[in-house]
mmCIF file of C-alpha atoms in Angstrom:
data_model
loop_
_atom_site.group_PDB
_atom_site.id
_atom_site.type_symbol
_atom_site.label_atom_id
_atom_site.label_comp_id
_atom_site.label_asym_id
_atom_site.label_seq_id
_atom_site.Cartn_x
_atom_site.Cartn_y
_atom_site.Cartn_z
ATOM 1 C CA MET A 29 0.000 0.000 0.000
ATOM 2 C CA LEU A 30 2.861 2.355 0.819
ATOM 3 C CA SER A 31 4.433 1.761 -2.585
ATOM 4 C CA TYR A 32 1.164 2.759 -4.293
ATOM 5 C CA LEU A 33 0.997 5.952 -2.220
ATOM 6 C CA LEU A 34 4.621 6.874 -2.957
ATOM 7 C CA LYS A 35 4.098 6.248 -6.666
ATOM 8 C CA ARG A 36 0.996 8.438 -6.695
ATOM 9 C CA ILE A 37 2.774 11.269 -4.850
ATOM 10 C CA PHE A 38 5.690 11.029 -7.280
ATOM 11 C CA ASP A 39 3.275 11.082 -10.242
ATOM 12 C CA ILE A 40 1.575 14.246 -8.988
ATOM 13 C CA VAL A 41 4.792 16.124 -8.165
ATOM 14 C CA PHE A 42 6.531 15.158 -11.415
ATOM 15 C CA SER A 43 3.472 15.970 -13.526
ATOM 16 C CA LEU A 44 3.062 19.398 -11.931
ATOM 17 C CA PHE A 45 6.728 20.119 -12.628
ATOM 18 C CA VAL A 46 6.398 19.149 -16.308
ATOM 19 C CA ILE A 47 3.152 21.099 -16.754
ATOM 20 C CA LEU A 48 4.482 24.248 -15.095
ATOM 21 C CA PHE A 49 7.995 24.312 -16.522
ATOM 22 C CA VAL A 50 7.735 22.506 -19.883
ATOM 23 C CA PHE A 51 4.137 22.321 -21.099
ATOM 24 C CA SER A 52 3.391 25.956 -20.185
ATOM 25 C CA TRP A 53 5.808 27.407 -22.759
ATOM 26 C CA LEU A 54 5.924 24.546 -25.265
ATOM 27 C CA TYR A 55 2.146 24.359 -25.690
ATOM 28 C CA PRO A 56 1.671 27.692 -27.531
ATOM 29 C CA VAL A 57 4.589 26.900 -29.871
ATOM 30 C CA LEU A 58 3.289 23.444 -30.773
ATOM 31 C CA ALA A 59 -0.307 24.670 -30.973
ATOM 32 C CA ILE A 60 0.626 27.282 -33.591
ATOM 33 C CA LEU A 61 2.617 24.750 -35.654
ATOM 34 C CA ILE A 62 -0.198 22.184 -35.536
ATOM 35 C CA LYS A 63 -2.854 24.717 -36.553
ATOM 36 C CA LEU A 64 -0.716 26.198 -39.339
ATOM 37 C CA GLU A 65 -0.233 22.866 -41.062
ATOM 38 C CA SER A 66 -3.722 21.381 -40.918
ATOM 39 C CA LYS A 67 -7.264 22.219 -39.902
ATOM 40 C CA GLY A 68 -8.623 20.772 -36.694
ATOM 41 C CA PRO A 69 -8.135 20.891 -32.921
ATOM 42 C CA VAL A 70 -4.740 21.113 -31.247
ATOM 43 C CA PHE A 71 -5.537 18.174 -29.004
ATOM 44 C CA PHE A 72 -6.659 14.676 -29.925
ATOM 45 C CA SER A 73 -8.546 12.557 -27.407
ATOM 46 C CA GLN A 74 -9.230 8.864 -27.638
ATOM 47 C CA VAL A 75 -11.028 6.481 -25.295
ATOM 48 C CA ARG A 76 -8.586 3.900 -23.988
ATOM 49 C CA THR A 77 -8.500 1.101 -21.431
ATOM 50 C CA GLY A 78 -7.413 2.031 -17.923
ATOM 51 C CA ARG A 79 -7.034 0.410 -14.535
ATOM 52 C CA ASP A 80 -9.406 -2.513 -13.856
ATOM 53 C CA GLY A 81 -10.653 -2.312 -17.439
ATOM 54 C CA SER A 82 -12.221 1.120 -16.973
ATOM 55 C CA HIS A 83 -12.383 3.553 -19.901
ATOM 56 C CA PHE A 84 -10.964 7.074 -19.967
ATOM 57 C CA LYS A 85 -10.142 9.811 -22.463
ATOM 58 C CA CYS A 86 -6.420 9.803 -23.229
ATOM 59 C CA TYR A 87 -5.108 13.162 -24.487
ATOM 60 C CA LYS A 88 -2.388 13.848 -27.055
ATOM 61 C CA PHE A 89 -1.267 16.650 -29.315
ATOM 62 C CA ARG A 90 -2.916 15.992 -32.675
ATOM 63 C CA SER A 91 -0.326 14.505 -35.028
ATOM 64 C CA MET A 92 -2.638 13.460 -37.869
ATOM 65 C CA ARG A 93 -4.995 15.206 -40.227
ATOM 66 C CA VAL A 94 -8.550 14.876 -38.965
ATOM 67 C CA ASN A 95 -9.823 11.481 -40.155
ATOM 68 C CA THR A 96 -12.521 8.933 -39.403
ATOM 69 C CA SER A 97 -10.219 5.929 -38.903
ATOM 70 C CA ALA A 98 -8.107 7.179 -35.967
ATOM 71 C CA ASP A 99 -10.021 5.055 -33.438
ATOM 72 C CA LYS A 100 -9.753 1.899 -35.530
ATOM 73 C CA ILE A 101 -6.480 1.882 -37.448
ATOM 74 C CA GLN A 102 -3.107 2.221 -35.727
ATOM 75 C CA ALA A 103 -0.498 4.524 -37.252
ATOM 76 C CA THR A 104 1.829 2.765 -39.680
ATOM 77 C CA ARG A 105 5.214 3.672 -41.134
ATOM 78 C CA ASN A 106 4.837 6.444 -43.770
ATOM 79 C CA ASP A 107 1.188 6.855 -42.769
ATOM 80 C CA LYS A 108 -0.304 9.533 -45.017
ATOM 81 C CA ARG A 109 -2.580 10.710 -42.203
ATOM 82 C CA VAL A 110 0.413 11.956 -40.184
ATOM 83 C CA THR A 111 1.394 15.596 -40.758
ATOM 84 C CA ARG A 112 4.980 16.870 -40.974
ATOM 85 C CA VAL A 113 4.679 18.426 -37.526
ATOM 86 C CA GLY A 114 3.053 15.200 -36.385
ATOM 87 C CA THR A 115 6.026 13.175 -37.605
ATOM 88 C CA PHE A 116 8.308 15.250 -35.372
ATOM 89 C CA LEU A 117 5.915 15.031 -32.421
ATOM 90 C CA ARG A 118 5.638 11.266 -32.696
ATOM 91 C CA LYS A 119 9.360 10.752 -33.263
ATOM 92 C CA THR A 120 10.185 12.656 -30.072
ATOM 93 C CA SER A 121 7.075 11.483 -28.181
ATOM 94 C CA LEU A 122 6.116 15.116 -27.558
ATOM 95 C CA ASP A 123 2.623 14.235 -28.745
ATOM 96 C CA GLU A 124 2.217 12.427 -25.407
ATOM 97 C CA LEU A 125 2.875 15.576 -23.337
ATOM 98 C CA PRO A 126 -0.818 16.328 -22.604
ATOM 99 C CA GLN A 127 -1.045 12.965 -20.839
ATOM 100 C CA PHE A 128 0.530 14.554 -17.776
ATOM 101 C CA PHE A 129 -2.965 15.993 -17.233
ATOM 102 C CA ASN A 130 -4.278 12.418 -17.367
ATOM 103 C CA VAL A 131 -1.771 11.578 -14.649
ATOM 104 C CA LEU A 132 -2.979 14.448 -12.456
ATOM 105 C CA ALA A 133 -6.566 13.304 -12.964
ATOM 106 C CA GLY A 134 -5.602 9.827 -11.742
ATOM 107 C CA ASN A 135 -6.323 8.052 -15.037
ATOM 108 C CA MET A 136 -2.680 7.327 -15.740
ATOM 109 C CA SER A 137 0.720 7.031 -14.101
ATOM 110 C CA ILE A 138 3.991 8.327 -15.508
ATOM 111 C CA VAL A 139 5.337 4.778 -15.789
ATOM 112 C CA GLY A 140 3.218 1.740 -16.545
ATOM 113 C CA PRO A 141 1.811 -0.345 -19.412
ATOM 114 C CA ARG A 142 0.728 1.865 -22.315
ATOM 115 C CA PRO A 143 -3.078 2.160 -22.614
ATOM 116 C CA HIS A 144 -4.515 0.604 -25.746
ATOM 117 C CA MET A 145 -7.445 1.581 -27.918
ATOM 118 C CA ILE A 146 -10.650 -0.208 -26.898
ATOM 119 C CA ILE A 147 -10.737 -2.169 -30.161
ATOM 120 C CA HIS A 148 -7.204 -3.468 -29.490
ATOM 121 C CA THR A 149 -8.015 -4.380 -25.888
ATOM 122 C CA GLU A 150 -10.904 -6.495 -27.127
ATOM 123 C CA GLU A 151 -8.728 -8.126 -29.794
ATOM 124 C CA TYR A 152 -5.558 -8.749 -27.779
ATOM 125 C CA SER A 153 -7.345 -10.014 -24.667
ATOM 126 C CA LEU A 154 -8.480 -13.046 -26.667
ATOM 127 C CA LEU A 155 -4.912 -14.024 -27.496
ATOM 128 C CA THR A 156 -3.289 -14.392 -24.067
ATOM 129 C CA GLU A 157 -4.494 -14.803 -20.490
ATOM 130 C CA GLN A 158 -1.737 -12.435 -19.304
ATOM 131 C CA TYR A 159 -3.204 -9.495 -21.160
ATOM 132 C CA HIS A 160 -5.603 -8.418 -18.412
ATOM 133 C CA ALA A 161 -2.732 -8.333 -15.900
ATOM 134 C CA ARG A 162 -1.787 -5.052 -17.583
ATOM 135 C CA HIS A 163 -4.966 -3.510 -16.172
ATOM 136 C CA THR A 164 -4.226 -4.182 -12.502
ATOM 137 C CA HIS A 165 -2.353 -0.851 -12.374
ATOM 138 C CA ARG A 166 -2.754 2.556 -13.944
ATOM 139 C CA PRO A 167 -1.485 2.737 -17.544
ATOM 140 C CA GLY A 168 1.615 4.852 -18.124
ATOM 141 C CA ILE A 169 2.905 7.595 -20.386
ATOM 142 C CA THR A 170 6.003 5.460 -20.822
ATOM 143 C CA GLY A 171 6.996 2.000 -19.736
ATOM 144 C CA TRP A 172 9.453 -0.887 -19.769
ATOM 145 C CA ALA A 173 8.174 -2.081 -23.143
ATOM 146 C CA GLN A 174 8.628 1.363 -24.731
ATOM 147 C CA ILE A 175 12.251 1.867 -23.668
ATOM 148 C CA ASN A 176 13.071 -1.601 -24.995
ATOM 149 C CA GLY A 177 11.865 -0.751 -28.494
ATOM 150 C CA LEU A 178 8.457 -2.416 -28.189
ATOM 151 C CA ARG A 179 6.309 0.408 -29.525
ATOM 152 C CA GLY A 180 4.772 1.578 -32.773
ATOM 153 C CA GLU A 181 2.733 -0.573 -35.093
ATOM 154 C CA VAL A 182 1.834 -4.083 -33.942
ATOM 155 C CA ALA A 183 2.593 -5.989 -37.136
ATOM 156 C CA ASP A 184 1.863 -9.494 -35.820
ATOM 157 C CA VAL A 185 0.764 -11.437 -32.755
ATOM 158 C CA SER A 186 4.336 -12.106 -31.582
ATOM 159 C CA ALA A 187 5.034 -8.368 -31.382
ATOM 160 C CA MET A 188 2.013 -7.877 -29.153
ATOM 161 C CA LEU A 189 2.921 -10.846 -26.951
ATOM 162 C CA LYS A 190 6.412 -9.412 -26.407
ATOM 163 C CA ARG A 191 4.847 -6.157 -25.195
ATOM 164 C CA VAL A 192 2.537 -7.997 -22.833
ATOM 165 C CA ASP A 193 5.489 -9.964 -21.443
ATOM 166 C CA ALA A 194 7.433 -6.724 -20.915
ATOM 167 C CA ASP A 195 4.463 -5.094 -19.183
ATOM 168 C CA VAL A 196 3.930 -8.073 -16.884
ATOM 169 C CA TRP A 197 7.656 -8.126 -16.051
ATOM 170 C CA TYR A 198 7.469 -4.455 -15.066
ATOM 171 C CA LEU A 199 4.419 -4.994 -12.862
ATOM 172 C CA LYS A 200 6.195 -7.819 -11.027
ATOM 173 C CA ASN A 201 9.405 -5.832 -10.551
ATOM 174 C CA ARG A 202 8.197 -2.235 -10.270
ATOM 175 C CA SER A 203 9.900 0.136 -7.857
ATOM 176 C CA ILE A 204 10.665 3.840 -7.610
ATOM 177 C CA LEU A 205 14.229 3.159 -8.769
ATOM 178 C CA LEU A 206 13.000 1.224 -11.814
ATOM 179 C CA ASP A 207 10.546 4.027 -12.599
ATOM 180 C CA LEU A 208 13.362 6.592 -12.425
ATOM 181 C CA LYS A 209 15.463 4.471 -14.776
ATOM 182 C CA ILE A 210 12.591 4.213 -17.267
ATOM 183 C CA ILE A 211 11.975 7.976 -17.091
ATOM 184 C CA PHE A 212 15.678 8.716 -17.656
ATOM 185 C CA VAL A 213 15.903 6.380 -20.665
ATOM 186 C CA THR A 214 12.652 7.816 -22.050
ATOM 187 C CA PHE A 215 14.094 11.330 -21.772
ATOM 188 C CA TRP A 216 17.214 10.217 -23.648
ATOM 189 C CA ILE A 217 15.145 8.555 -26.386
ATOM 190 C CA THR A 218 13.053 11.750 -26.662
ATOM 191 C CA ILE A 219 16.219 13.751 -27.352
ATOM 192 C CA LYS A 220 17.635 11.426 -30.008
ATOM 193 C CA GLY A 221 14.301 10.287 -31.470
ATOM 194 C CA ASP A 222 12.866 6.786 -31.666
ATOM 195 C CA LYS A 223 12.974 4.847 -34.955
ATOM 196 C CA ASN A 224 9.926 2.835 -33.859
ATOM 197 C CA ALA A 225 7.838 5.953 -33.218
ATOM 198 C CA TYR A 226 5.872 6.891 -36.323
#
């Protein structure tokens, strides 16, 4: 119970720091760039699976042109829906920045299994019994799977199973020190860009 409390306190403090000292000045810059390139809102929200299978609205900076398939079809390499600004946002994971508000709201944690679209939760849960173990904790902005290159398009079942295995490993071994390591590696990947983020 203490570990849950410490994690929640850390999530709140870290999120407030990012919102006040990073999001506050970066938001207007990114908002202008997003609006200049394509019509539509600055933010994109999508219903995803949270803790205990609950549903919540996950927020991102919009990286695609407004389309009707965003809730059904995952982004692929050279996806024509993705804008030029969106390519940069996704490569650096800056599109995930608004999710720090999800963390403050208690829907997400900074570190944890990434939340999936509802359609993917329904599909993947049929393939392995371990899948629902991901929902015993809050989903994260980043996680063990992400820093180990397991992100981007899920091309086949084996790719998804590897992510589930990584998520389950994290949940069994989670600690503040492991979370700090994941955050540090995520920050480094954000600086250099991730080849699997598209």
